[in-house]
Structure formats: C-alpha cells, structure tokens
Amino acid sequence: MPAGTPPSRPAVERPRRPASGGPAGPKAPGGPRRPAARPADTGGPGRRRRPLRTLGICVLVLALVWGGAMVWAVNSAWSNVAKVDATPPGPHPDSEGRNVLLVGSDSRAGLTDEERRELGTGSDTGGARTDSILVLHTGGGKSTLLSIPRDSYVEIPGNGMNKINAAFSIGGPKLLSQTIEHNTGLEMDGYMEIGFGGFAQVVDAVDGVNICVKNDMDDPKAHINLKKGCQDMDGKTALGYVRARYSDPEGDLGRAKRQRQFLGALMGKIATPSTVLQPWKIHSLGKDSAGALTVGEDDSMFGTARAFWAFRSIAKGDGNSVTVPISNNNLPTPVGSAVQWDEEQAPKLFDDLKNDRSITVEPDDS
C-alpha cells in the first residue's frame, strides 16, 4: 500500500426515503414522519347526483299537486252538469262509430223576466222546444256535424207524421232520439242539451267568441244589428246570431249553418290547452256556466270530453259540416209549411255515416 494512503472504509448505507404513497417505513429519527397529503375533494358523482335528485322530487311533487287540482276541478265542473234520461227504448239500429245528439232548447228555465227581455227570448212558452238539432258523428275518419232542420217532416214513432221538433215537445229527449234513429238509421250514443240562458252564460264564461259574419244582419226579433266581418260576440249577441231567421236569405238552412259555425268556435275555445290544462280555469268555467249543459244519464265525462274535442277539430277545419239534403223547404202539410228531405241524397248521407265511411254529400260549411 503506498505511503500516505488512508485505509479503505466500508461505505455507510443510508436509509432510503419511502416513495410517496408507499408503505410506511421505519420511523425516521428526530420525530414522527409527516403523513402523506390527501387528494383534494373534487365533488364526485355522488355529490353531483344530489341536485338532480332534489329537482326530480320537486317536479314529482308539483305534478302530484297539479294532478290533484285537475281531478278536483274536473269533478267540480262535471257535478254542475244536469242529467236527463235521453236513452230511447230499443231496439236500436246497428251503426258504426259514435253519434251524439245535440239539442239547442228554447227553454227559458232559470231566466228572470228581465233576462228574457234583455236576451230577446220572449215569454215562457210553457214547455221546451228544439231551436236546433244536430248530430255529431265520430269514428275512424273525419268527424261530421250534421244539422237536421227543425221543421223536417218525418214520422214520429207512435205519433204519425209531424215536424221533427214536435217530438221534443211531445216526449222530450227520449222521443226525439227515437225519432232520429227511426228516420236516419243512426244509433244515438249520447245526448247534450243547452238552453237559451245557458248558451249565453257559457259564451260569457269564456269571455266571448270571435265569429266572422258573412253578411250584414239586422234582425230586431233576434235583438241584433251586426255588420259583415269578424268580431267578438258576448252571450247576448251570440244568442241572437244563432237564433236569427228573418235576416238570413237562407232562412232556417242559413241559421243551421250559423249554429254549426258558432258551436264549433265555442267548443274550440273551451277545449284549448290554455283552458283544459289550468285547473282554476276549468273550475271557473264550470261555476260560471252552472246548469247550462244537460247530458244523458248514461253519458260519461270521458265521452262528453271526446265530443268537445271533436267539435274543436271541426272548428279548425279538420271535419265536415253538413245539413240533411232537402228537396223542398216549403212543403205544404197538415201541420203547416215543412221541410222535405231529398229522397235520394239524404239516405245516401245517412248510409255513409251509419257505416262510418267518408261522406259523399258535399259539405256546406258557412
């Protein structure tokens, strides 16, 4: 070994620092080892789901509240609807689709003397008569609203030949339904009736209805003086519009067109989403028009609602609006001047409806 060279020493092995996050090594001298740092909380999936869960619960609660309010409002409105026995005695004709008889009655029931004078309905006649007769047909195709002239000369079962509106005076809704079934071959599956006062109440309850008048109409007997053009009508004006006869060159036929026009527009306004989806509006409408509507005892709330939607579709132009084809609107009879149905076209129309086919008679929308 060369002189001056120190003897070799073994290298001192120093303890290695454990890797971050690894298993803890022996405690380093000079104090406890510092614990490893924890990763920052980034708000994992569990925390993100909580707001969505809360939102879902809120939506569910609101839906339950709305659903409960709708049930309450609909049941409240339906409880104000009067019921009457309108099912005619059998047997009934076998026909496809569904047919609802709609009657506009001239009943003054519930109107004061002042209201009769204001509405121009005249004095009480001692019983109800039909001021308008319509049949709503629904099925697999387009809905059809059929007007039957009230002076139609037909056979009334058990009462011989007479004007069709006499059936209502003689035997009420049951005999009128039976008379229509007997003369058209269409089974009446439902019944709806509205009177003079009730009609005006319903129109006012929906804040009026916009109608386009085809010609100037000045009819003192109906208490109206209307100019041609589109305009909003309140209950009083609307009642005069659908009742007017003498200011229309088409007479009863023109009135039937106006009745279908207005009825479709009225039902269309009632059946809009802005009304049917708001419980308070349904309740208010039922309250304001209490007693205005009468339906058959066997009619369901669902069936009546379907009829309303069908009226709405017709008002939008998605259905047909027709009058029974006639051959003579001034037929001399023992009961006075009457309306005679066309012996070829009328049965053809009835047969189309009976078999739920597209009608071959040209619609006569006003």
Tab-separated table of C-alpha atoms in Angstrom:
chain	number	residue	atom	x	y	z
A	1	MET	CA	0.000	0.000	0.000
A	2	PRO	CA	1.546	3.312	-0.884
A	3	ALA	CA	2.542	5.517	1.944
A	4	GLY	CA	0.088	8.221	2.999
A	5	THR	CA	-2.969	6.427	1.680
A	6	PRO	CA	-5.650	6.015	4.359
A	7	PRO	CA	-7.091	2.585	4.818
A	8	SER	CA	-10.325	1.961	2.952
A	9	ARG	CA	-13.607	2.140	4.900
A	10	PRO	CA	-16.811	0.465	4.119
A	11	ALA	CA	-19.498	2.841	2.702
A	12	VAL	CA	-22.205	3.785	5.166
A	13	GLU	CA	-25.650	2.745	3.823
A	14	ARG	CA	-28.149	5.483	4.361
A	15	PRO	CA	-31.852	4.635	4.811
A	16	ARG	CA	-33.931	5.284	1.700
A	17	ARG	CA	-36.932	7.608	1.870
A	18	PRO	CA	-40.029	5.653	1.062
A	19	ALA	CA	-41.824	6.560	-2.159
A	20	SER	CA	-44.810	8.863	-1.832
A	21	GLY	CA	-47.951	6.885	-1.016
A	22	GLY	CA	-45.944	3.665	-0.339
A	23	PRO	CA	-45.950	1.639	2.800
A	24	ALA	CA	-44.657	3.431	5.826
A	25	GLY	CA	-41.013	2.681	6.606
A	26	PRO	CA	-39.293	2.738	9.989
A	27	LYS	CA	-39.833	5.912	11.904
A	28	ALA	CA	-37.106	8.390	10.997
A	29	PRO	CA	-35.014	9.649	13.819
A	30	GLY	CA	-35.777	13.065	15.069
A	31	GLY	CA	-39.575	12.878	15.268
A	32	PRO	CA	-42.664	11.326	13.734
A	33	ARG	CA	-42.972	11.023	9.997
A	34	ARG	CA	-45.282	13.613	8.275
A	35	PRO	CA	-48.433	11.919	6.946
A	36	ALA	CA	-48.929	11.813	3.194
A	37	ALA	CA	-51.151	14.584	1.775
A	38	ARG	CA	-54.757	13.616	0.768
A	39	PRO	CA	-56.008	14.360	-2.713
A	40	ALA	CA	-58.262	17.398	-2.999
A	41	ASP	CA	-62.074	16.761	-2.883
A	42	THR	CA	-63.316	17.257	-6.419
A	43	GLY	CA	-67.018	16.609	-5.740
A	44	GLY	CA	-67.504	13.129	-7.143
A	45	PRO	CA	-70.535	11.548	-8.823
A	46	GLY	CA	-72.350	11.160	-5.518
A	47	ARG	CA	-72.273	14.886	-4.854
A	48	ARG	CA	-73.317	15.725	-8.454
A	49	ARG	CA	-76.403	13.490	-8.223
A	50	ARG	CA	-77.867	15.276	-5.213
A	51	PRO	CA	-79.151	18.440	-7.066
A	52	LEU	CA	-80.696	16.262	-9.800
A	53	ARG	CA	-82.406	14.124	-7.193
A	54	THR	CA	-83.770	17.206	-5.461
A	55	LEU	CA	-85.022	18.629	-8.764
A	56	GLY	CA	-86.733	15.329	-9.600
A	57	ILE	CA	-88.505	15.275	-6.244
A	58	CYS	CA	-89.718	18.865	-6.736
A	59	VAL	CA	-91.051	18.052	-10.217
A	60	LEU	CA	-92.831	14.962	-8.882
A	61	VAL	CA	-94.446	16.932	-6.062
A	62	LEU	CA	-95.615	19.645	-8.468
A	63	ALA	CA	-97.031	17.008	-10.831
A	64	LEU	CA	-98.952	15.376	-7.992
A	65	VAL	CA	-100.330	18.740	-6.854
A	66	TRP	CA	-101.337	19.648	-10.425
A	67	GLY	CA	-102.915	16.239	-10.968
A	68	GLY	CA	-104.894	16.512	-7.743
A	69	ALA	CA	-106.047	20.018	-8.674
A	70	MET	CA	-107.144	18.808	-12.123
A	71	VAL	CA	-109.178	15.964	-10.622
A	72	TRP	CA	-110.829	18.389	-8.203
A	73	ALA	CA	-111.568	20.970	-10.936
A	74	VAL	CA	-112.935	18.443	-13.457
A	75	ASN	CA	-115.127	16.705	-10.885
A	76	SER	CA	-116.374	20.076	-9.669
A	77	ALA	CA	-117.289	21.169	-13.205
A	78	TRP	CA	-118.910	17.801	-14.019
A	79	SER	CA	-121.022	17.996	-10.844
A	80	ASN	CA	-122.667	21.158	-12.268
A	81	VAL	CA	-123.842	19.295	-15.375
A	82	ALA	CA	-127.504	18.306	-15.259
A	83	LYS	CA	-128.521	14.754	-16.183
A	84	VAL	CA	-131.652	13.599	-18.031
A	85	ASP	CA	-132.971	10.263	-19.277
A	86	ALA	CA	-132.345	10.502	-23.026
A	87	THR	CA	-131.938	6.835	-23.974
A	88	PRO	CA	-134.744	5.837	-26.353
A	89	PRO	CA	-136.450	2.460	-25.962
A	90	GLY	CA	-134.970	-0.351	-28.047
A	91	PRO	CA	-134.320	-1.932	-30.368
A	92	HIS	CA	-131.667	0.410	-31.713
A	93	PRO	CA	-130.240	0.487	-35.241
A	94	ASP	CA	-126.819	-1.059	-35.703
A	95	SER	CA	-124.395	1.650	-36.826
A	96	GLU	CA	-120.634	2.140	-36.777
A	97	GLY	CA	-118.846	4.963	-34.974
A	98	ARG	CA	-120.402	7.131	-32.283
A	99	ASN	CA	-123.295	9.585	-32.655
A	100	VAL	CA	-124.127	12.302	-30.132
A	101	LEU	CA	-127.398	14.227	-30.370
A	102	LEU	CA	-127.001	17.923	-29.573
A	103	VAL	CA	-130.142	19.941	-28.918
A	104	GLY	CA	-130.450	23.696	-28.606
A	105	SER	CA	-133.568	24.100	-26.494
A	106	ASP	CA	-135.687	27.240	-26.284
A	107	SER	CA	-136.313	26.542	-22.605
A	108	ARG	CA	-136.384	29.744	-20.522
A	109	ALA	CA	-135.904	27.845	-17.277
A	110	GLY	CA	-133.823	29.821	-14.805
A	111	LEU	CA	-134.227	33.153	-16.638
A	112	THR	CA	-135.870	36.111	-14.915
A	113	ASP	CA	-138.342	38.333	-16.785
A	114	GLU	CA	-135.613	40.977	-17.098
A	115	GLU	CA	-133.147	38.462	-18.552
A	116	ARG	CA	-135.755	37.244	-21.052
A	117	ARG	CA	-136.328	40.799	-22.233
A	118	GLU	CA	-132.587	41.500	-22.436
A	119	LEU	CA	-131.838	38.296	-24.364
A	120	GLY	CA	-134.876	38.652	-26.579
A	121	THR	CA	-136.153	35.152	-25.841
A	122	GLY	CA	-139.774	36.171	-25.403
A	123	SER	CA	-142.114	34.859	-22.729
A	124	ASP	CA	-142.186	31.320	-21.400
A	125	THR	CA	-143.994	29.017	-23.815
A	126	GLY	CA	-144.958	26.554	-21.087
A	127	GLY	CA	-142.535	23.848	-22.249
A	128	ALA	CA	-139.288	23.319	-24.064
A	129	ARG	CA	-138.976	23.049	-27.832
A	130	THR	CA	-135.957	22.410	-30.006
A	131	ASP	CA	-134.482	25.512	-31.572
A	132	SER	CA	-131.694	23.475	-33.208
A	133	ILE	CA	-130.994	19.774	-33.742
A	134	LEU	CA	-127.523	18.484	-34.587
A	135	VAL	CA	-125.853	15.077	-34.668
A	136	LEU	CA	-122.102	14.750	-34.102
A	137	HIS	CA	-120.627	11.644	-35.742
A	138	THR	CA	-117.147	10.445	-34.806
A	139	GLY	CA	-115.363	7.313	-35.955
A	140	GLY	CA	-112.331	6.182	-37.873
A	141	GLY	CA	-112.250	9.150	-40.270
A	142	LYS	CA	-113.102	12.833	-40.096
A	143	SER	CA	-115.781	13.911	-37.636
A	144	THR	CA	-119.059	15.167	-39.124
A	145	LEU	CA	-121.512	17.657	-37.631
A	146	LEU	CA	-124.947	17.140	-39.163
A	147	SER	CA	-127.754	19.705	-38.913
A	148	ILE	CA	-131.347	18.489	-39.036
A	149	PRO	CA	-133.808	21.284	-39.907
A	150	ARG	CA	-136.268	21.562	-37.024
A	151	ASP	CA	-139.221	21.739	-39.457
A	152	SER	CA	-138.271	18.450	-41.164
A	153	TYR	CA	-141.422	16.485	-41.948
A	154	VAL	CA	-140.842	12.988	-40.544
A	155	GLU	CA	-142.596	10.095	-38.843
A	156	ILE	CA	-142.610	10.367	-35.059
A	157	PRO	CA	-142.941	6.855	-33.580
A	158	GLY	CA	-146.419	6.426	-32.161
A	159	ASN	CA	-147.491	9.908	-33.206
A	160	GLY	CA	-147.725	9.864	-37.010
A	161	MET	CA	-146.201	12.434	-39.382
A	162	ASN	CA	-145.174	15.791	-37.970
A	163	LYS	CA	-142.335	18.304	-37.820
A	164	ILE	CA	-139.364	16.746	-36.084
A	165	ASN	CA	-139.192	19.361	-33.330
A	166	ALA	CA	-142.656	18.247	-32.207
A	167	ALA	CA	-141.052	15.026	-30.955
A	168	PHE	CA	-139.198	17.005	-28.289
A	169	SER	CA	-142.364	18.808	-27.199
A	170	ILE	CA	-144.327	15.539	-27.042
A	171	GLY	CA	-141.825	13.179	-25.432
A	172	GLY	CA	-138.660	15.102	-24.607
A	173	PRO	CA	-135.139	13.835	-25.326
A	174	LYS	CA	-136.124	10.149	-25.407
A	175	LEU	CA	-138.735	10.560	-28.146
A	176	LEU	CA	-136.546	12.947	-30.147
A	177	SER	CA	-133.641	10.457	-30.032
A	178	GLN	CA	-136.004	7.638	-31.039
A	179	THR	CA	-137.392	9.735	-33.904
A	180	ILE	CA	-133.916	10.469	-35.281
A	181	GLU	CA	-132.912	6.809	-35.015
A	182	HIS	CA	-136.130	5.773	-36.788
A	183	ASN	CA	-135.684	8.188	-39.691
A	184	THR	CA	-131.911	8.096	-40.190
A	185	GLY	CA	-130.839	4.612	-39.129
A	186	LEU	CA	-128.176	6.139	-36.858
A	187	GLU	CA	-127.986	4.984	-33.256
A	188	MET	CA	-127.823	7.846	-30.748
A	189	ASP	CA	-124.999	7.023	-28.310
A	190	GLY	CA	-125.001	10.282	-26.379
A	191	TYR	CA	-127.047	13.393	-25.636
A	192	MET	CA	-126.207	17.046	-24.947
A	193	GLU	CA	-128.657	19.915	-24.469
A	194	ILE	CA	-128.207	23.623	-23.881
A	195	GLY	CA	-130.923	26.220	-23.329
A	196	PHE	CA	-131.206	29.909	-24.199
A	197	GLY	CA	-129.924	31.229	-20.893
A	198	GLY	CA	-127.274	28.548	-20.597
A	199	PHE	CA	-125.902	29.309	-24.038
A	200	ALA	CA	-125.365	32.973	-23.172
A	201	GLN	CA	-123.755	32.000	-19.845
A	202	VAL	CA	-121.227	29.699	-21.484
A	203	VAL	CA	-120.226	32.326	-24.063
A	204	ASP	CA	-119.715	34.931	-21.347
A	205	ALA	CA	-117.817	32.415	-19.202
A	206	VAL	CA	-115.130	32.097	-21.919
A	207	ASP	CA	-115.022	35.899	-22.401
A	208	GLY	CA	-116.799	35.835	-25.759
A	209	VAL	CA	-116.179	34.137	-29.084
A	210	ASN	CA	-114.800	35.586	-32.322
A	211	ILE	CA	-117.071	34.955	-35.319
A	212	CYS	CA	-116.837	36.090	-38.936
A	213	VAL	CA	-120.240	37.301	-40.129
A	214	LYS	CA	-120.841	36.708	-43.845
A	215	ASN	CA	-123.408	39.460	-44.395
A	216	ASP	CA	-124.901	42.423	-42.564
A	217	MET	CA	-127.622	41.205	-40.198
A	218	ASP	CA	-130.318	43.500	-38.826
A	219	ASP	CA	-132.888	41.378	-37.011
A	220	PRO	CA	-134.966	43.182	-34.339
A	221	LYS	CA	-136.674	39.919	-33.320
A	222	ALA	CA	-133.276	38.406	-32.507
A	223	HIS	CA	-132.081	41.698	-30.951
A	224	ILE	CA	-129.027	42.010	-33.228
A	225	ASN	CA	-127.662	44.516	-35.730
A	226	LEU	CA	-124.368	43.110	-36.997
A	227	LYS	CA	-122.060	44.270	-39.762
A	228	LYS	CA	-120.212	41.948	-42.102
A	229	GLY	CA	-116.771	40.902	-40.852
A	230	CYS	CA	-115.023	39.164	-37.953
A	231	GLN	CA	-115.942	40.330	-34.464
A	232	ASP	CA	-116.086	39.239	-30.814
A	233	MET	CA	-119.562	38.332	-29.574
A	234	ASP	CA	-120.745	38.264	-25.985
A	235	GLY	CA	-123.501	35.943	-24.784
A	236	LYS	CA	-126.419	38.196	-25.724
A	237	THR	CA	-125.120	38.916	-29.243
A	238	ALA	CA	-124.178	35.269	-29.813
A	239	LEU	CA	-127.654	34.086	-28.855
A	240	GLY	CA	-129.234	36.478	-31.345
A	241	TYR	CA	-126.758	35.418	-34.027
A	242	VAL	CA	-127.563	31.703	-33.792
A	243	ARG	CA	-131.340	32.300	-33.466
A	244	ALA	CA	-131.844	34.842	-36.263
A	245	ARG	CA	-134.110	33.622	-39.091
A	246	TYR	CA	-135.637	36.606	-40.836
A	247	SER	CA	-132.394	38.432	-41.643
A	248	ASP	CA	-130.899	35.397	-43.409
A	249	PRO	CA	-131.891	34.845	-47.054
A	250	GLU	CA	-131.477	31.093	-46.495
A	251	GLY	CA	-133.930	31.089	-43.583
A	252	ASP	CA	-133.676	28.012	-41.355
A	253	LEU	CA	-130.944	26.498	-43.525
A	254	GLY	CA	-128.777	29.577	-43.078
A	255	ARG	CA	-129.451	29.513	-39.361
A	256	ALA	CA	-128.356	25.858	-39.189
A	257	LYS	CA	-125.035	26.813	-40.802
A	258	ARG	CA	-124.529	29.639	-38.316
A	259	GLN	CA	-125.333	27.355	-35.399
A	260	ARG	CA	-122.736	24.830	-36.509
A	261	GLN	CA	-120.218	27.610	-37.131
A	262	PHE	CA	-120.700	29.148	-33.715
A	263	LEU	CA	-120.894	25.865	-31.839
A	264	GLY	CA	-117.613	24.722	-33.331
A	265	ALA	CA	-115.928	28.024	-32.453
A	266	LEU	CA	-117.318	27.950	-28.897
A	267	MET	CA	-116.276	24.361	-28.223
A	268	GLY	CA	-112.939	25.097	-29.849
A	269	LYS	CA	-112.306	27.890	-27.362
A	270	ILE	CA	-113.399	25.765	-24.410
A	271	ALA	CA	-111.145	22.882	-25.454
A	272	THR	CA	-107.939	24.898	-25.923
A	273	PRO	CA	-104.858	23.837	-23.905
A	274	SER	CA	-104.866	27.220	-22.149
A	275	THR	CA	-108.210	26.241	-20.620
A	276	VAL	CA	-108.129	22.482	-20.152
A	277	LEU	CA	-104.616	22.442	-18.616
A	278	GLN	CA	-105.356	25.056	-15.952
A	279	PRO	CA	-107.423	23.699	-13.046
A	280	TRP	CA	-108.650	27.102	-11.874
A	281	LYS	CA	-109.992	27.927	-15.355
A	282	ILE	CA	-111.868	24.634	-15.564
A	283	HIS	CA	-113.358	25.242	-12.129
A	284	SER	CA	-114.295	28.824	-13.019
A	285	LEU	CA	-115.921	27.748	-16.297
A	286	GLY	CA	-117.946	25.068	-14.540
A	287	LYS	CA	-119.065	27.521	-11.858
A	288	ASP	CA	-119.950	30.372	-14.219
A	289	SER	CA	-121.920	28.115	-16.560
A	290	ALA	CA	-123.557	26.005	-13.847
A	291	GLY	CA	-126.732	24.372	-15.119
A	292	ALA	CA	-126.093	25.456	-18.717
A	293	LEU	CA	-125.397	21.951	-20.016
A	294	THR	CA	-127.558	18.836	-19.749
A	295	VAL	CA	-126.346	15.376	-20.755
A	296	GLY	CA	-127.830	11.916	-20.829
A	297	GLU	CA	-127.867	9.873	-17.641
A	298	ASP	CA	-125.816	7.156	-19.329
A	299	ASP	CA	-123.218	9.570	-20.720
A	300	SER	CA	-119.744	9.576	-19.222
A	301	MET	CA	-117.483	12.521	-18.556
A	302	PHE	CA	-114.921	10.997	-20.925
A	303	GLY	CA	-117.475	10.631	-23.732
A	304	THR	CA	-118.601	14.245	-23.309
A	305	ALA	CA	-114.978	15.433	-23.366
A	306	ARG	CA	-114.408	13.481	-26.601
A	307	ALA	CA	-117.377	15.283	-28.148
A	308	PHE	CA	-115.879	18.653	-27.162
A	309	TRP	CA	-112.581	17.762	-28.861
A	310	ALA	CA	-114.441	16.635	-31.977
A	311	PHE	CA	-116.249	19.996	-32.106
A	312	ARG	CA	-112.855	21.682	-31.820
A	313	SER	CA	-111.427	19.689	-34.737
A	314	ILE	CA	-114.424	20.647	-36.898
A	315	ALA	CA	-113.964	24.312	-35.965
A	316	LYS	CA	-110.326	24.068	-37.104
A	317	GLY	CA	-111.409	22.684	-40.467
A	318	ASP	CA	-110.460	19.068	-39.734
A	319	GLY	CA	-114.019	17.750	-40.077
A	320	ASN	CA	-117.234	18.015	-42.095
A	321	SER	CA	-120.210	20.282	-41.506
A	322	VAL	CA	-123.392	19.396	-43.397
A	323	THR	CA	-127.176	19.760	-43.442
A	324	VAL	CA	-129.568	16.956	-44.325
A	325	PRO	CA	-130.091	17.332	-48.119
A	326	ILE	CA	-133.574	18.696	-48.831
A	327	SER	CA	-135.780	18.832	-51.906
A	328	ASN	CA	-138.424	21.272	-50.667
A	329	ASN	CA	-138.185	23.775	-47.833
A	330	ASN	CA	-141.803	24.890	-48.172
A	331	LEU	CA	-143.748	21.631	-48.231
A	332	PRO	CA	-147.493	22.069	-47.508
A	333	THR	CA	-148.576	19.637	-44.759
A	334	PRO	CA	-151.498	19.288	-42.283
A	335	VAL	CA	-149.199	20.805	-39.623
A	336	GLY	CA	-148.130	23.758	-41.769
A	337	SER	CA	-145.220	24.509	-44.072
A	338	ALA	CA	-142.422	21.984	-43.516
A	339	VAL	CA	-139.061	20.809	-44.888
A	340	GLN	CA	-138.896	17.724	-47.098
A	341	TRP	CA	-135.708	15.658	-47.226
A	342	ASP	CA	-134.208	14.676	-50.572
A	343	GLU	CA	-135.310	11.079	-51.183
A	344	GLU	CA	-132.014	10.144	-52.873
A	345	GLN	CA	-129.288	12.234	-51.261
A	346	ALA	CA	-130.471	12.108	-47.629
A	347	PRO	CA	-130.466	8.276	-47.385
A	348	LYS	CA	-127.044	8.220	-49.060
A	349	LEU	CA	-125.643	10.572	-46.402
A	350	PHE	CA	-127.203	8.574	-43.572
A	351	ASP	CA	-125.791	5.347	-45.001
A	352	ASP	CA	-122.282	6.815	-45.202
A	353	LEU	CA	-122.443	7.845	-41.555
A	354	LYS	CA	-124.033	4.572	-40.480
A	355	ASN	CA	-121.138	2.623	-41.988
A	356	ASP	CA	-118.524	5.167	-40.866
A	357	ARG	CA	-117.465	5.951	-44.435
A	358	SER	CA	-116.276	9.234	-45.905
A	359	ILE	CA	-119.370	11.228	-46.796
A	360	THR	CA	-120.238	11.638	-50.463
A	361	VAL	CA	-122.521	14.638	-49.901
A	362	GLU	CA	-120.762	17.953	-50.456
A	363	PRO	CA	-120.103	19.757	-47.106
A	364	ASP	CA	-121.817	23.138	-46.849
A	365	ASP	CA	-119.647	24.941	-44.311
A	366	SER	CA	-120.588	28.565	-43.833
